PDB file of C-alpha atoms in Angstrom:
ATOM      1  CA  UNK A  18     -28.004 128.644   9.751  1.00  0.00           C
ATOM      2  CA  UNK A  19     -27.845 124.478   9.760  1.00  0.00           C
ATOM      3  CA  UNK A  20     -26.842 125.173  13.518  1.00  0.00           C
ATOM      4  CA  UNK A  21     -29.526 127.501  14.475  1.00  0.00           C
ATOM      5  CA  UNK A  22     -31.888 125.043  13.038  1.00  0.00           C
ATOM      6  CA  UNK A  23     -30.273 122.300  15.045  1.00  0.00           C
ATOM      7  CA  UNK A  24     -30.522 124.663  18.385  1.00  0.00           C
ATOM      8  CA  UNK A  25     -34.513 125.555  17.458  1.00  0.00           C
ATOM      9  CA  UNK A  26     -35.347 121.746  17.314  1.00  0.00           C
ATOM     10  CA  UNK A  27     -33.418 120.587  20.250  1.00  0.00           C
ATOM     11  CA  UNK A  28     -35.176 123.812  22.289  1.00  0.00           C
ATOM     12  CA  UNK A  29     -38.279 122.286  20.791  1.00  0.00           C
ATOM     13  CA  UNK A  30     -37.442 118.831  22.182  1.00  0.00           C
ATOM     14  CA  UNK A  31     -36.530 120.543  25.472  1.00  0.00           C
ATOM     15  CA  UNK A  32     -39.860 121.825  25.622  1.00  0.00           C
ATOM     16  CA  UNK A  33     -41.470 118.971  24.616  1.00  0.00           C
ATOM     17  CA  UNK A  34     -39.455 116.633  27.478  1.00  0.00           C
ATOM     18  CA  UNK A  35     -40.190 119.514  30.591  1.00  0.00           C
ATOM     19  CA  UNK A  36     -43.825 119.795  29.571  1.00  0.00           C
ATOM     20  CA  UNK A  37     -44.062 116.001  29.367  1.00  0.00           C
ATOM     21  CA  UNK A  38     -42.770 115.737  33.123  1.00  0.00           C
ATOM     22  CA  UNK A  39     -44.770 118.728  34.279  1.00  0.00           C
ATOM     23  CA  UNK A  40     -47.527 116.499  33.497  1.00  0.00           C
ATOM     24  CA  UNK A  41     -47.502 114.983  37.038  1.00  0.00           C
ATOM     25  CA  UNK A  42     -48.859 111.185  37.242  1.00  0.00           C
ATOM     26  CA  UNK A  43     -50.331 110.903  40.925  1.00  0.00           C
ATOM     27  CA  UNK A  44     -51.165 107.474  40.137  1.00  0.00           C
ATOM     28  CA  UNK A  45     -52.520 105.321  37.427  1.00  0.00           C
ATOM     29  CA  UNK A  46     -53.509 101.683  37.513  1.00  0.00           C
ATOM     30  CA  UNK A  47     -55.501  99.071  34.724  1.00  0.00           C
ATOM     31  CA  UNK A  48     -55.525  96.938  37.499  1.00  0.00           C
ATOM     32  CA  UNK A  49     -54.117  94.520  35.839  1.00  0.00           C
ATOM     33  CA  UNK A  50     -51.519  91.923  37.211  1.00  0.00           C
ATOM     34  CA  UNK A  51     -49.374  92.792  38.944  1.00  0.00           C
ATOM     35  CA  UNK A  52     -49.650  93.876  41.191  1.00  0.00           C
ATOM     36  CA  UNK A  53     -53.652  93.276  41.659  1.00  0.00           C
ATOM     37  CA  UNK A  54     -54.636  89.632  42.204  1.00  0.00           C
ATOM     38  CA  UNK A  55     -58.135  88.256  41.391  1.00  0.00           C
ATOM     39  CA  UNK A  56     -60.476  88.600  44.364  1.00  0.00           C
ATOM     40  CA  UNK A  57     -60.906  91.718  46.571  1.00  0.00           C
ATOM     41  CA  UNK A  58     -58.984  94.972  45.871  1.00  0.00           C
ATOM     42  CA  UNK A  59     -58.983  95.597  49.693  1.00  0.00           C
ATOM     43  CA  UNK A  60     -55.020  96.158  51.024  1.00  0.00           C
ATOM     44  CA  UNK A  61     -53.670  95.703  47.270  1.00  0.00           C
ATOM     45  CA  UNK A  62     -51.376  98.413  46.102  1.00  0.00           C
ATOM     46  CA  UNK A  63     -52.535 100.632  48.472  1.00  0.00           C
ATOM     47  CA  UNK A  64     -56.498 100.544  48.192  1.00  0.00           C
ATOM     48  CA  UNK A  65     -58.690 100.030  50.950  1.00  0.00           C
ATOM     49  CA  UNK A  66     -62.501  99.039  51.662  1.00  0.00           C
ATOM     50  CA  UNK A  67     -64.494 101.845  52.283  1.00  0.00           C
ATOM     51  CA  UNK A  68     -68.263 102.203  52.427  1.00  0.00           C
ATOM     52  CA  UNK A  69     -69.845  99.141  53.878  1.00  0.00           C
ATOM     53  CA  UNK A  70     -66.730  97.525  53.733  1.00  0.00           C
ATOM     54  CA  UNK A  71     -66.761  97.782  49.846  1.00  0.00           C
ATOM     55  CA  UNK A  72     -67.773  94.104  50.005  1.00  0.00           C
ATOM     56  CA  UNK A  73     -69.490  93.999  46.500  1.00  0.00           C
ATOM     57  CA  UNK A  74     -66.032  94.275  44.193  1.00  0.00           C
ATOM     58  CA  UNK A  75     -63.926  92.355  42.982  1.00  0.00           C
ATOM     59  CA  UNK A  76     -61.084  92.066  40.634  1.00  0.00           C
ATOM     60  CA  UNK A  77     -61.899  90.249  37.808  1.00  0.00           C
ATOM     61  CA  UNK A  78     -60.477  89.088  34.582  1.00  0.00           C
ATOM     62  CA  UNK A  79     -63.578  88.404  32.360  1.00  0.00           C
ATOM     63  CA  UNK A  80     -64.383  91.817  31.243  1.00  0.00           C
ATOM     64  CA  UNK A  81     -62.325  95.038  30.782  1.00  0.00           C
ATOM     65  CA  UNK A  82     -61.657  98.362  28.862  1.00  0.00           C
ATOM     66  CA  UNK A  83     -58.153  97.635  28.448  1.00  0.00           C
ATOM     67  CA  UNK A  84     -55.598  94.652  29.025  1.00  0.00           C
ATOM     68  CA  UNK A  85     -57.262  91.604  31.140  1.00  0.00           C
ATOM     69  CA  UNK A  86     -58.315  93.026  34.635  1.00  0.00           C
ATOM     70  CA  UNK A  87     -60.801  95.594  35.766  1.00  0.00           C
ATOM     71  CA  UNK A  88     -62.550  96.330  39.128  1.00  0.00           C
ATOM     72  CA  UNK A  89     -66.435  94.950  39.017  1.00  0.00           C
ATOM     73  CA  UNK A  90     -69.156  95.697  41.163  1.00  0.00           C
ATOM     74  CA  UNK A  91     -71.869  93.129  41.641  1.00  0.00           C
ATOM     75  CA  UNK A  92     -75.068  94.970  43.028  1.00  0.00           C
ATOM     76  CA  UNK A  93     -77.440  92.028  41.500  1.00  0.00           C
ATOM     77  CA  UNK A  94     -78.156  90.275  44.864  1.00  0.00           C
ATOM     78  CA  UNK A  95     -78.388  90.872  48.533  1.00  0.00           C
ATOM     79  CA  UNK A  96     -75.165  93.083  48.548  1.00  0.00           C
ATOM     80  CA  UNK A  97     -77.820  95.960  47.145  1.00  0.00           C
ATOM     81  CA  UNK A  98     -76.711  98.919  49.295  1.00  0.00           C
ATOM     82  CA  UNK A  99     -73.974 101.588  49.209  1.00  0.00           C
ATOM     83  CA  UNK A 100     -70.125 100.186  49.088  1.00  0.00           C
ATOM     84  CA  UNK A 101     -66.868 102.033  48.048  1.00  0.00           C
ATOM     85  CA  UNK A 102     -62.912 100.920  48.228  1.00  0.00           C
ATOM     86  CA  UNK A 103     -60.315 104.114  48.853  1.00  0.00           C
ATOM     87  CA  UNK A 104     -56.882 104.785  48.410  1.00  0.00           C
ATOM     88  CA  UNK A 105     -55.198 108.159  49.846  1.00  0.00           C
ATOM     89  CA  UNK A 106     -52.622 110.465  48.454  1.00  0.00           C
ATOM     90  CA  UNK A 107     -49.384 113.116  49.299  1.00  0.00           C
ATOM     91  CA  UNK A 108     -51.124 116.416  48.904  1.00  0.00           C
ATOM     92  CA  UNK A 109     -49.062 118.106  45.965  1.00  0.00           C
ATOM     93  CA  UNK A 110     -47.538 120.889  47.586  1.00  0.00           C
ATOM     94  CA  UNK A 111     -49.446 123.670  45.766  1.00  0.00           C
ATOM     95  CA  UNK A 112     -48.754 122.617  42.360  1.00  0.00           C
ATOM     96  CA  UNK A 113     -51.991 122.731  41.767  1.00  0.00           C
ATOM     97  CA  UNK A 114     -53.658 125.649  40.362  1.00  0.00           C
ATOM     98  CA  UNK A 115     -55.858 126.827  37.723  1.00  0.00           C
ATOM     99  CA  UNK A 116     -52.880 126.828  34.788  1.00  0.00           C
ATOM    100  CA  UNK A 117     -52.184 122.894  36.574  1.00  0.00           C
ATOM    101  CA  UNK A 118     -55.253 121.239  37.649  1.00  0.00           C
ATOM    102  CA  UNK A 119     -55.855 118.129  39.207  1.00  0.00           C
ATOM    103  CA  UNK A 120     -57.487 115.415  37.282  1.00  0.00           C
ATOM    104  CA  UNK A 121     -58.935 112.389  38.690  1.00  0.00           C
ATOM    105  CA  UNK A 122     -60.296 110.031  35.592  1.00  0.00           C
ATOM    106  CA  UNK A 123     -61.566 106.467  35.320  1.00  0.00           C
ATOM    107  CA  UNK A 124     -63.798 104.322  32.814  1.00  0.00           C
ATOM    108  CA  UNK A 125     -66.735 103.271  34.120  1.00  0.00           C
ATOM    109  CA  UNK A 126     -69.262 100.923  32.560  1.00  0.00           C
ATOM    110  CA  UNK A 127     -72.877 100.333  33.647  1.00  0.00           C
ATOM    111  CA  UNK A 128     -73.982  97.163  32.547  1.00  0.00           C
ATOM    112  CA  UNK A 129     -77.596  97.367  30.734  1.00  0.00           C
ATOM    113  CA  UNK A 130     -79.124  94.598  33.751  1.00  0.00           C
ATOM    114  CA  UNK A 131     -78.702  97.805  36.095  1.00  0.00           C
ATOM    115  CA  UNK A 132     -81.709  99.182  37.549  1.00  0.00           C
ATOM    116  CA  UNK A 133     -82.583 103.022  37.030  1.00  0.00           C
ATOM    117  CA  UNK A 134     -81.699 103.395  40.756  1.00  0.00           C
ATOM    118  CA  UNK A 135     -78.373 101.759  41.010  1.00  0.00           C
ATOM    119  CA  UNK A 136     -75.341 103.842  40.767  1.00  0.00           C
ATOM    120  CA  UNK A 137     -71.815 103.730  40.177  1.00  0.00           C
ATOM    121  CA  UNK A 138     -69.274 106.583  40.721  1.00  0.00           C
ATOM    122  CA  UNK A 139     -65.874 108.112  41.236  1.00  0.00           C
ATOM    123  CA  UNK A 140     -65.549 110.231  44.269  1.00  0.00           C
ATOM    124  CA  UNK A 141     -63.173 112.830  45.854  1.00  0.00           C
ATOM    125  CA  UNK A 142     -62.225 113.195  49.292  1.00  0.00           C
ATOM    126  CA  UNK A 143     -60.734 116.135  51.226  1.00  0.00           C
ATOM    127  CA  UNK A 144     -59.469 113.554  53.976  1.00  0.00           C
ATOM    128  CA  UNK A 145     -57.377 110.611  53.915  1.00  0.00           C
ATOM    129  CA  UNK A 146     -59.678 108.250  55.429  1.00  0.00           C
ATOM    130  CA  UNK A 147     -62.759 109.617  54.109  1.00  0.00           C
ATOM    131  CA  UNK A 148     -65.881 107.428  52.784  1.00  0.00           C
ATOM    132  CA  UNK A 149     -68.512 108.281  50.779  1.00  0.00           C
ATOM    133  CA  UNK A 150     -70.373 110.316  53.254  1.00  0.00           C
ATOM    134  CA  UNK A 151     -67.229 112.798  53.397  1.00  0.00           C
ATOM    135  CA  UNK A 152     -67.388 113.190  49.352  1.00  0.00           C
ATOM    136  CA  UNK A 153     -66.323 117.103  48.251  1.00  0.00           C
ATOM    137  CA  UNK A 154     -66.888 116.168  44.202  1.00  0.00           C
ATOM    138  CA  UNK A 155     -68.231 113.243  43.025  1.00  0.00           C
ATOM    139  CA  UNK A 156     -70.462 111.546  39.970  1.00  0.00           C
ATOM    140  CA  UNK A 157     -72.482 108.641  38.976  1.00  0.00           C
ATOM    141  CA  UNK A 158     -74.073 107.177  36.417  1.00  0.00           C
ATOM    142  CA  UNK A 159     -77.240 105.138  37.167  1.00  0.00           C
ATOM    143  CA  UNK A 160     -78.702 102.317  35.730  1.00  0.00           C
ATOM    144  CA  UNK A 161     -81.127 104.560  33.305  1.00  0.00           C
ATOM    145  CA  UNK A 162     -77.945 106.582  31.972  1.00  0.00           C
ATOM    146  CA  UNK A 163     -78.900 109.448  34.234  1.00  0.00           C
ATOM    147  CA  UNK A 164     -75.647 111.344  36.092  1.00  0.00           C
ATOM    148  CA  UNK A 165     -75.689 113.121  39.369  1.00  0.00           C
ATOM    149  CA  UNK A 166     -72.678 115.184  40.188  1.00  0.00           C
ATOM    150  CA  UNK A 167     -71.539 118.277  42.779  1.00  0.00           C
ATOM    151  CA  UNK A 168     -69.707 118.851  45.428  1.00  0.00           C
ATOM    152  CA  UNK A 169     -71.271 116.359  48.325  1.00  0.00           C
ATOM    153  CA  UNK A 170     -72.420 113.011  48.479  1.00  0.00           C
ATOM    154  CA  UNK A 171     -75.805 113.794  48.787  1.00  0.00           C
ATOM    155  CA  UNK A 172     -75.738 114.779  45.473  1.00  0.00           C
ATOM    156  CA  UNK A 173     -74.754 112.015  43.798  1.00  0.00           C
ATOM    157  CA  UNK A 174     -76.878 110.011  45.138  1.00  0.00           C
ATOM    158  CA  UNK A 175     -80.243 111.975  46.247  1.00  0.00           C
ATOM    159  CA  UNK A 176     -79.920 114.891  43.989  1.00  0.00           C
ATOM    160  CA  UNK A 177     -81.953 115.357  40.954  1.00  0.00           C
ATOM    161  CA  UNK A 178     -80.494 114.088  37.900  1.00  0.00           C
ATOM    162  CA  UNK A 179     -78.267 116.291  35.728  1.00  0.00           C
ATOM    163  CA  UNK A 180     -78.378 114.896  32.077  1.00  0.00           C
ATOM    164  CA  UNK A 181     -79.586 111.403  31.033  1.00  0.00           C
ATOM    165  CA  UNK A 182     -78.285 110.197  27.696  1.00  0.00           C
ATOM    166  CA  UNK A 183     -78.902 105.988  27.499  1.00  0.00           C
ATOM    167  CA  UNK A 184     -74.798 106.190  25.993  1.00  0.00           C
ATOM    168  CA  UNK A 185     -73.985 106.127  29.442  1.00  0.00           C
ATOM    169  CA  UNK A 186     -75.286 102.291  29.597  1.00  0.00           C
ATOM    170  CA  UNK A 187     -73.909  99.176  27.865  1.00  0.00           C
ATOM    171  CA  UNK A 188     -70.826 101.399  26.971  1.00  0.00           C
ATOM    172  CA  UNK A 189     -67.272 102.603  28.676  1.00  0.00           C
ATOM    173  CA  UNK A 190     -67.133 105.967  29.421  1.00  0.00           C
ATOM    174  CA  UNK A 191     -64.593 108.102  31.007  1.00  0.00           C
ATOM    175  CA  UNK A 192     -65.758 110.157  33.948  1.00  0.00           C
ATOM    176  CA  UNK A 193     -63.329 113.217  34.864  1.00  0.00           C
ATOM    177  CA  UNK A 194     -63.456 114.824  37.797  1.00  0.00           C
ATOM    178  CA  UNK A 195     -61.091 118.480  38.140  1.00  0.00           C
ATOM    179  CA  UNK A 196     -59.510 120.918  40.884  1.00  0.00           C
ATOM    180  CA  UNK A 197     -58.319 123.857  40.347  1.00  0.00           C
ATOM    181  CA  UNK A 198     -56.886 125.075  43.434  1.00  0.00           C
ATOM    182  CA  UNK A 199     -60.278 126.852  44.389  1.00  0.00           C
ATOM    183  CA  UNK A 200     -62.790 125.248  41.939  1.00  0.00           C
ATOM    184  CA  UNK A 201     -63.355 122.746  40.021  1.00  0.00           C
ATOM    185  CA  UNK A 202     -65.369 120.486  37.393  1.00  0.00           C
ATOM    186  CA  UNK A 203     -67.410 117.437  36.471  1.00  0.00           C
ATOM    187  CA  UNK A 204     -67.327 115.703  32.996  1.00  0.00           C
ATOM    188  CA  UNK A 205     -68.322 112.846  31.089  1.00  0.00           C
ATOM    189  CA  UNK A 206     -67.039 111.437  27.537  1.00  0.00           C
ATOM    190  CA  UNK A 207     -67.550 108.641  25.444  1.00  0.00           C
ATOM    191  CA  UNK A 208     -65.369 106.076  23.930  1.00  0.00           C
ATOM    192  CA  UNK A 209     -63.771 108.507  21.681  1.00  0.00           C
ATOM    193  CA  UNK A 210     -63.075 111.153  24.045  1.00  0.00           C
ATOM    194  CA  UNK A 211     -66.156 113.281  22.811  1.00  0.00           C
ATOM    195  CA  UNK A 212     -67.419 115.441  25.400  1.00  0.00           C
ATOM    196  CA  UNK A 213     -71.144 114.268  26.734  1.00  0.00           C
ATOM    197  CA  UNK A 214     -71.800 116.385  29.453  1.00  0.00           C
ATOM    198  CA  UNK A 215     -70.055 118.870  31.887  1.00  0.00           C
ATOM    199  CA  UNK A 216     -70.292 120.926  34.664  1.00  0.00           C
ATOM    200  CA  UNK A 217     -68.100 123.498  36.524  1.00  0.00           C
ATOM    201  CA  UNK A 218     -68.284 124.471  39.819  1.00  0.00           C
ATOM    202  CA  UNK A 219     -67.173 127.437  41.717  1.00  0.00           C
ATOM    203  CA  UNK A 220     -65.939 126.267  45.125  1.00  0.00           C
ATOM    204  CA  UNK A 221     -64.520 122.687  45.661  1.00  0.00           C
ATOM    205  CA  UNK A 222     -63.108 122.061  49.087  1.00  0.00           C
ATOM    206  CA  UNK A 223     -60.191 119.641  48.050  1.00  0.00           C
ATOM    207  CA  UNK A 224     -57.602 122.125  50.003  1.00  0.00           C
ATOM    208  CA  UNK A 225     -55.265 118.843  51.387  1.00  0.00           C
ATOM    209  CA  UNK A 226     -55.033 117.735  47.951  1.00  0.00           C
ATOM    210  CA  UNK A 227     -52.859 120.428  47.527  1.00  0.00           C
ATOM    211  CA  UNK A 228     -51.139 121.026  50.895  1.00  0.00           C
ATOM    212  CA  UNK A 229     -48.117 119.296  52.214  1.00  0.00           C
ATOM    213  CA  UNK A 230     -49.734 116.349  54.139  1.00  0.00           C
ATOM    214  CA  UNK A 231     -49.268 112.549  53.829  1.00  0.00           C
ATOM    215  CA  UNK A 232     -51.887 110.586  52.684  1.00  0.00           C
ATOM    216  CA  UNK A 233     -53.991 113.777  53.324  1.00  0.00           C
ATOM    217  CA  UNK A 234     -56.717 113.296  50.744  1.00  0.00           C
ATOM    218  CA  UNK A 235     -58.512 110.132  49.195  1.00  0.00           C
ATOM    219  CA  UNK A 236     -60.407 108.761  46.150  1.00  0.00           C
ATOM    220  CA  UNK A 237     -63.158 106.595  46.704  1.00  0.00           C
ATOM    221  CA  UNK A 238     -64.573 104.173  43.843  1.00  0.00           C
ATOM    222  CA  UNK A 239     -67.989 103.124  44.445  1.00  0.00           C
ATOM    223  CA  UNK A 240     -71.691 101.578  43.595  1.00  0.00           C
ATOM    224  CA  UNK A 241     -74.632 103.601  45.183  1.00  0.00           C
ATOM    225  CA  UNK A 242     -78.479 103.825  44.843  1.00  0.00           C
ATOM    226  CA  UNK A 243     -81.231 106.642  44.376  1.00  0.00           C
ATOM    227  CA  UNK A 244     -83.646 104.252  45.497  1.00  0.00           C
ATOM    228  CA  UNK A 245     -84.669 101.134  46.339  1.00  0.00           C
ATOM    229  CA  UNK A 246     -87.157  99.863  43.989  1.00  0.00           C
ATOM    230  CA  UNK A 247     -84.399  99.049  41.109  1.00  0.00           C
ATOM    231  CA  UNK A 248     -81.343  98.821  42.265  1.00  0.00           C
ATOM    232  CA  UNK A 249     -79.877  96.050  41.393  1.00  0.00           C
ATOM    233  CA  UNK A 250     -76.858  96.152  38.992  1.00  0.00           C
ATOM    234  CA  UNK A 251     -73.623  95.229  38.142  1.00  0.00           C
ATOM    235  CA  UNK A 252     -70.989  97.775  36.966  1.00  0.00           C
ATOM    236  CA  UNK A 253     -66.631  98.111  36.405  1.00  0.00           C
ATOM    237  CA  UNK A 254     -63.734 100.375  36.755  1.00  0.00           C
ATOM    238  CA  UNK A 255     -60.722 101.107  35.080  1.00  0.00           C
ATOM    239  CA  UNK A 256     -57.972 103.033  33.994  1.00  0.00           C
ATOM    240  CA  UNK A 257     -58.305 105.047  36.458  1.00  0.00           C
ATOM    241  CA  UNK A 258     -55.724 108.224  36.403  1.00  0.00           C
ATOM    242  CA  UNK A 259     -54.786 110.705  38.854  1.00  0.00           C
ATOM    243  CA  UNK A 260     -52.371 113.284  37.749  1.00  0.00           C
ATOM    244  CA  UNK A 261     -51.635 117.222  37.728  1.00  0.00           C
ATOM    245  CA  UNK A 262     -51.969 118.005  34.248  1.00  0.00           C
ATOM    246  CA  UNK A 263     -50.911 121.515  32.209  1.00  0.00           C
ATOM    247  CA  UNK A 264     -53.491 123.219  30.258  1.00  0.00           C
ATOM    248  CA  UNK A 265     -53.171 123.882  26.449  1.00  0.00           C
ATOM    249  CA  UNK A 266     -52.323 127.514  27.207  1.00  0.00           C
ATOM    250  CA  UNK A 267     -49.839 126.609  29.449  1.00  0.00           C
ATOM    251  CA  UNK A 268     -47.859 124.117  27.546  1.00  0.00           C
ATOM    252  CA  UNK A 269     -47.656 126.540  24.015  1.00  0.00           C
ATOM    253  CA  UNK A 270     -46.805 129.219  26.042  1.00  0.00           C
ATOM    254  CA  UNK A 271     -43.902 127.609  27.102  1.00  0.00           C
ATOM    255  CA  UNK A 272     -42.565 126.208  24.591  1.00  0.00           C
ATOM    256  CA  UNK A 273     -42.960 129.187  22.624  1.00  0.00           C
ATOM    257  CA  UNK A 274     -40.748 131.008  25.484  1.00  0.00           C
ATOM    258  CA  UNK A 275     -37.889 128.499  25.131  1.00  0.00           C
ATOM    259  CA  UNK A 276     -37.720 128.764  21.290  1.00  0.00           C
ATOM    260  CA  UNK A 277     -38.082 133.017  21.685  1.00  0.00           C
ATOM    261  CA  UNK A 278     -34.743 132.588  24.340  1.00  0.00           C
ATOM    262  CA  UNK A 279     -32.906 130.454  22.082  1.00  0.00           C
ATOM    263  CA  UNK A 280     -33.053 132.846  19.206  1.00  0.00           C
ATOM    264  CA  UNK A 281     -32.546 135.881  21.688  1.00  0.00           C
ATOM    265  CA  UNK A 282     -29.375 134.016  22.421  1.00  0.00           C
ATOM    266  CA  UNK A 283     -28.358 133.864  18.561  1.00  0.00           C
TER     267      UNK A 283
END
């Protein structure tokens, strides 16, 4: 019986271990040092300027979710229009599908001087050199606390507002963005993982992120406005995450199988 036990807990373990490397880290940064220097994130560890040459960021050490760095955005004087910095990705070889999305997470924070038409998002990109005019699911958060989400750029900028909820500002929230292999999804959360707002949607064309090309598909991280009347604004990234990730189903299912086939087997 003692080794039976012993057998269940190390299939347990087992189960534990494969699920934990199922859970497929793209990429994941704090941008903290190292490798990102102060100054521009432009050609460090990969990233690249974008939108208007993603001139208004910055890393910075004064202000961040976690550890000392973050990526800020400084929209409060003439650099007022539309910027984003990109970095591209492997597509993953269809392991992505509905029981294995892709996630693509970040903190942002809008700082309370933002105007109600500035805008600061995380976008994805169905090419690898794509900007924020190629976006195929993307969301912002304005200066207001208004978000703007879907599956082109046009509307997360231009596109009516979604949900407005003044958490948004003066606070770090995560923004997640999701692919199915088909579809996909749009959420945001607060500090304490608490689900704000969400949306799905049916068709997502993010087919390279799952194909077998090099650098086939981007993210873009960017600063945007609905309008130019406010739209001033200063606003940050971090911990930004990209990863295939199991679902709940998926990962108790499984380990559920291994510990049926170990007692099979006794």
């Amino acid at each position: 019986m003692r080794g039976l036990t012993r057998n269940v807990g190390m299939t347990v373990v087992l189960a534990g271990v494969l699920v934990l490397s199922a859970n497929a880290s793209i990429y994941s940064t704090s941008f903290e040092n190292p490798p990102f220097a102060l100054g521009s994130i432009a050609t460090q560890d990969g990233w690249v300027n974008g939108s208007s040459s993603g001139n208004s960021q910055a890393i910075q050490n004064s202000f961040a979710r976690t550890g000392a760095q973050s990526l800020k955005w400084d929209n409060s004087g003439a650099l007022n229009s539309f910027y984003s910095v990109r970095r591209s990705f492997d597509g993953q070889n269809g392991a992505i599908s509905p029981a294995t999305p892709l996630e693509i997470s970040a903190w942002v924070y809008v700082d309370q001087s933002s105007g109600l038409d500035r805008l600061y998002g995380v976008y994805a990109v169905n090419s690898g050199a794509g900007t924020l005019g190629s976006t195929n699911l993307g969301l912002t958060i304005s200066g207001n606390g208004t978000i703007r989400a879907g599956t082109s750029w046009s509307s997360t900028y231009s596109g009516v507002g979604v949900f407005t909820d003044p958490r948004l500002v003066g606070n770090w929230v995560k923004v997640v963005l999701t692919y199915d292999g088909v579809g996909g999804g749009a959420a945001v959360y607060d500090a304490s993982l608490t689900e704000i707002w969400s949306a799905p949607y049916a068709a997502v064309n993010l087919v390279n992120s799952n194909g077998a090309g090099l650098n086939s598909w981007n993210i873009n991280l960017g600063a945007d406005y609905n309008g130019t009347v406010a739209r001033a604004g200063i606003g940050y990234h971090d911990d930004l995450q990209v990863r295939v990730v199991p679902e709940p189903s998926s990962i108790l299912a499984f380990g559920v199988g291994l510990v049926l086939l170990t007692l099979r087997r006794r």
